[in-house]
Coordinates of C-alpha atoms in Angstrom, one line a residue:
X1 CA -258.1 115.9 -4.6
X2 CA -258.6 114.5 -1.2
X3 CA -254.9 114.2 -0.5
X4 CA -254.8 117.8 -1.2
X5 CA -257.7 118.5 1.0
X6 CA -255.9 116.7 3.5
X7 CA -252.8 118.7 2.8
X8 CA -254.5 122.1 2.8
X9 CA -256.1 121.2 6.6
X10 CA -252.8 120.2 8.0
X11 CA -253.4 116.4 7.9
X12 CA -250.9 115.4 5.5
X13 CA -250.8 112.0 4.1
X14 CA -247.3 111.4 4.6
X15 CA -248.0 110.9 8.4
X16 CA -249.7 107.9 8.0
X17 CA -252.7 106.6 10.5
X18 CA -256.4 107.0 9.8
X19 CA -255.8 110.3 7.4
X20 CA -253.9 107.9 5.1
X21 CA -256.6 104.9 5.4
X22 CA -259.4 107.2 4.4
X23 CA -257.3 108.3 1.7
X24 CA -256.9 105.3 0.6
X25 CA -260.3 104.2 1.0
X26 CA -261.9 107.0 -0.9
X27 CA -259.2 106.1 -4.0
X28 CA -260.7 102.3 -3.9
X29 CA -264.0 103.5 -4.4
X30 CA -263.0 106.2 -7.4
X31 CA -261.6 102.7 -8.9
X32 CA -264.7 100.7 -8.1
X33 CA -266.1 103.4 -9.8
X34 CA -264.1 103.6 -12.8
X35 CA -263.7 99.5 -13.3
X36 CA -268.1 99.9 -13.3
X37 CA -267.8 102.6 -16.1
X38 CA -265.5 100.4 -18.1
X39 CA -267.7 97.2 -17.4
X40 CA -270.9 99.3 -19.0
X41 CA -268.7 100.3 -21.7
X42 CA -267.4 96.6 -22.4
X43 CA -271.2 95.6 -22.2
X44 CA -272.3 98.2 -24.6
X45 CA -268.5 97.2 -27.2
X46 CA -270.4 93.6 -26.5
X47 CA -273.7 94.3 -27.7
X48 CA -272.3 96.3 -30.5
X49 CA -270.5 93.5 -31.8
X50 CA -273.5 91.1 -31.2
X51 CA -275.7 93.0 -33.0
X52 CA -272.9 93.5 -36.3
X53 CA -272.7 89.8 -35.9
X54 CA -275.9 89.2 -35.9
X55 CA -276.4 91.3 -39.0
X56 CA -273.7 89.7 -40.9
X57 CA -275.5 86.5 -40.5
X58 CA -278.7 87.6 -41.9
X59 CA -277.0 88.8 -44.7
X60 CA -275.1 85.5 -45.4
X61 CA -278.6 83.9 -44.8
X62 CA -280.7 86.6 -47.4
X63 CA -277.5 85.9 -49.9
X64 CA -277.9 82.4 -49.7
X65 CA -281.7 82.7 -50.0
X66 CA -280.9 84.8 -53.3
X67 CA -279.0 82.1 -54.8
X68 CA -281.3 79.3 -54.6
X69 CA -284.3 81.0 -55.6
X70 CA -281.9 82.0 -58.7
X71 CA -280.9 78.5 -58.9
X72 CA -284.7 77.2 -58.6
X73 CA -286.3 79.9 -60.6
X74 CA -283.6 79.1 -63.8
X75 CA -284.1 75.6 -63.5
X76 CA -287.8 76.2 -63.5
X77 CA -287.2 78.2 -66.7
X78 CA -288.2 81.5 -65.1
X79 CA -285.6 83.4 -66.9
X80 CA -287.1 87.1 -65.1
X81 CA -287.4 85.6 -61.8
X82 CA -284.0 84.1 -61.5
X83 CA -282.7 87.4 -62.9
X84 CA -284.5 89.3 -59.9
X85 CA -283.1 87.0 -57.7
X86 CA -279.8 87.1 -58.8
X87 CA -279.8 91.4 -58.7
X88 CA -280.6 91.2 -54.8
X89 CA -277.5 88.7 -54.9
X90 CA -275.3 90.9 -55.9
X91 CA -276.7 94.0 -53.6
X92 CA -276.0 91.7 -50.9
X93 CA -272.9 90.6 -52.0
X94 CA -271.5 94.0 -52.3
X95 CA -272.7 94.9 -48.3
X96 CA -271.4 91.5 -46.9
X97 CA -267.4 92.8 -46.9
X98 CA -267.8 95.8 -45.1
X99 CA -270.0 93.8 -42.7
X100 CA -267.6 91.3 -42.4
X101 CA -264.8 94.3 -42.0
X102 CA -267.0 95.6 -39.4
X103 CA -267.2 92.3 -37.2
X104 CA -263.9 91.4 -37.3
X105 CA -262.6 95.1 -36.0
X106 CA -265.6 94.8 -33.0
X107 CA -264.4 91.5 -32.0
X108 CA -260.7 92.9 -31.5
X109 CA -262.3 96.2 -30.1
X110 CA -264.3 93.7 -27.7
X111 CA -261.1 91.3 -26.6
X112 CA -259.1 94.6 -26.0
X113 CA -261.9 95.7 -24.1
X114 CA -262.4 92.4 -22.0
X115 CA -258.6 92.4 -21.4
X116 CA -258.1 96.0 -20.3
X117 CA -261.6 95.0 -18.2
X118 CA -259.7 91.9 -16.6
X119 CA -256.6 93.7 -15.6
X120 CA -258.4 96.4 -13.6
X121 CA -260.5 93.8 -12.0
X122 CA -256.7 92.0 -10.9
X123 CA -255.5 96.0 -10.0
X124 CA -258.7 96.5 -8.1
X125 CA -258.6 93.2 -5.7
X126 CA -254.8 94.1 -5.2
X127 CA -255.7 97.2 -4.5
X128 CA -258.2 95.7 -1.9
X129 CA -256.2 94.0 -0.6
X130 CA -253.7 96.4 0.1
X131 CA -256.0 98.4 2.0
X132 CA -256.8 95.5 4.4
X133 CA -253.0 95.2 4.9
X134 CA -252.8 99.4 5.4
X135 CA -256.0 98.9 8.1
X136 CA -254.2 96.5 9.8
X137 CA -250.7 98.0 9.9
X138 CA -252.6 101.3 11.3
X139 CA -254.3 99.5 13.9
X140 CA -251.2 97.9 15.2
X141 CA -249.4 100.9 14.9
X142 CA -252.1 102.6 16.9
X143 CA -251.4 99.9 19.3
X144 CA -247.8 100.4 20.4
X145 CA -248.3 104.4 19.7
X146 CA -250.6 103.8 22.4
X147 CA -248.5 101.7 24.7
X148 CA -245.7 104.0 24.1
X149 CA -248.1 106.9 25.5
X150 CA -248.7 104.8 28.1
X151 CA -245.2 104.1 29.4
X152 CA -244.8 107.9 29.1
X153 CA -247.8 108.7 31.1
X154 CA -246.6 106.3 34.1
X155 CA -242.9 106.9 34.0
X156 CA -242.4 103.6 33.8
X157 CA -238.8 104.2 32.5
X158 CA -238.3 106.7 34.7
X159 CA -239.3 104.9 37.7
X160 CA -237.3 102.3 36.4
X161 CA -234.1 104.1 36.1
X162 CA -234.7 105.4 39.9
X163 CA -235.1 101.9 40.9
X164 CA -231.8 101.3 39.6
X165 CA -230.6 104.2 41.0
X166 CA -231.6 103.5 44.9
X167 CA -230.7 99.9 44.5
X168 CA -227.1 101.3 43.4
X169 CA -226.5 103.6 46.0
X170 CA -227.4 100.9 49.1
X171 CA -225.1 98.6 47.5
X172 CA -222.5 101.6 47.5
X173 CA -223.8 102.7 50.9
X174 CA -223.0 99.1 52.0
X175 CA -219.8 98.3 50.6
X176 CA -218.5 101.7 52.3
X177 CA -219.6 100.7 55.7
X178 CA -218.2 97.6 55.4
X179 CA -214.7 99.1 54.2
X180 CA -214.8 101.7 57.3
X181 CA -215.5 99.0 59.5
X182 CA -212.4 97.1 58.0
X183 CA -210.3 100.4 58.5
X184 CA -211.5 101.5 61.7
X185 CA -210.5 98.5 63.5
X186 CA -207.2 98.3 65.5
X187 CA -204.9 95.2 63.8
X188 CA -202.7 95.3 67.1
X189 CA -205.8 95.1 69.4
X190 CA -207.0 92.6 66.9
X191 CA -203.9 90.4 67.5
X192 CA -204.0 91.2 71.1
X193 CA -207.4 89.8 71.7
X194 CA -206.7 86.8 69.9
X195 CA -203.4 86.3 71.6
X196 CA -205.3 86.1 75.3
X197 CA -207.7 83.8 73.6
X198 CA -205.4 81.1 72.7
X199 CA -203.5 81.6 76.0
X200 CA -206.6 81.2 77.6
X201 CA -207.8 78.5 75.5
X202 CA -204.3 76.6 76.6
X203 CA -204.6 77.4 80.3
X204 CA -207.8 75.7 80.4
X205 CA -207.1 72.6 78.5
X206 CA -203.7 72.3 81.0
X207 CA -206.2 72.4 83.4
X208 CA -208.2 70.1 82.5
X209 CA -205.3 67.7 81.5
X210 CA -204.4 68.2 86.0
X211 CA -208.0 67.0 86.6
X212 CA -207.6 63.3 88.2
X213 CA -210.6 61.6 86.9
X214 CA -213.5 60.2 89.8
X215 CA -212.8 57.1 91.7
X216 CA -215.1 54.1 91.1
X217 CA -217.4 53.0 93.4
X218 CA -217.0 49.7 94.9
X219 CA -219.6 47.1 93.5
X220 CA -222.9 46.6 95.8
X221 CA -223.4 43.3 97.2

């Protein structure tokens, strides 16, 4: 019903979050619900079969009780009283199978009961569990929907990509200058220059070599 609900106001389960936590949230507490109705009934199955119990064993008491006064009142002689006793015998005696009938199917209804009781206990501290596990996925989901809004909202990518982009085109912008400075200079002038630097370079070592070197000065006495 509270899926539905859900459905109806345009907050479909299916999309996960906090619509689907509440969701399952109000389900966990229709189980808690349901496993406390089934405890009270398991309780009540008990005291049922308690009480048939209970019965039984009077009865096996008041039939034994019926037997030995028979047995005490013949041996006494009392031939009327251990005739009385013996008639309330047998009244009991004919009650004692169907209350034996009776215990026996309220102890199976209780152990079905108890077992049925126990799984849903198990189901319900899955179940618990699970919705710790579903809180806990939906806040970290929360989390990167959040940092994904985030990198949206600054244009982080975007400023990213531009970043690229500029550092790109002054690398291109440099690599071109560098090529038109390659092309736009003269390879004849080029060899020109350096040929008058190595015929200048050679005039001024010959020059050098012409140099006599400085006379020494005579010693001082």
């Amino acid at each position: 019903m509270v899926g539905s609900w859900n459905w109806l106001w345009g907050m479909p389960v299916e999309e996960g979050g906090k619509v689907a936590v509440s969701v399952a949230e109000e389900s966990l507490r229709t189980m808690q619900e349901s496993v406390q109705g089934l405890t009270q009934a398991v309780a009540t199955q008990v005291a049922a079969y308690q009480r048939a119990q209970q019965k039984y064993q009077e009865k096996v008491k008041e039939y034994n009780l019926y037997e030995s006064q028979a047995k005490t009142a013949q041996r006494n002689g009392n031939e009327d009283a251990a005739r009385l006793a013996v008639s309330r015998l047998l009244q009991v005696e004919q009650v004692l199978p169907q209350l034996e009938e009776q215990v026996k199917q309220a102890e199976q209804f209780v152990t079905m009961a108890k077992e049925k009781l126990n799984r849903e206990r198990m189901k319900l501290e899955t179940y618990k569990t699970d919705l710790q596990n579903m809180k806990d996925m939906t806040e970290i989901n929360e989390a990167l929907a959040q940092m994904s809004k985030v990198n949206s909202d600054y244009s982080i990518d975007s400023a990213r990509s531009q970043f690229e982009e500029a550092k790109n085109a002054v690398q291109r912008k440099n690599l071109k200058v560098a090529a038109f400075n390659e092309l736009s200079e003269n390879p004849a002038e080029k060899t020109e220059a350096d040929l008058q630097r190595m015929t200048l370079d050679d005039e001024i070592n010959r020059r050098l070599a012409q140099l006599e070197p400085p006379k020494a000065l005579p010693p001082e006495r």
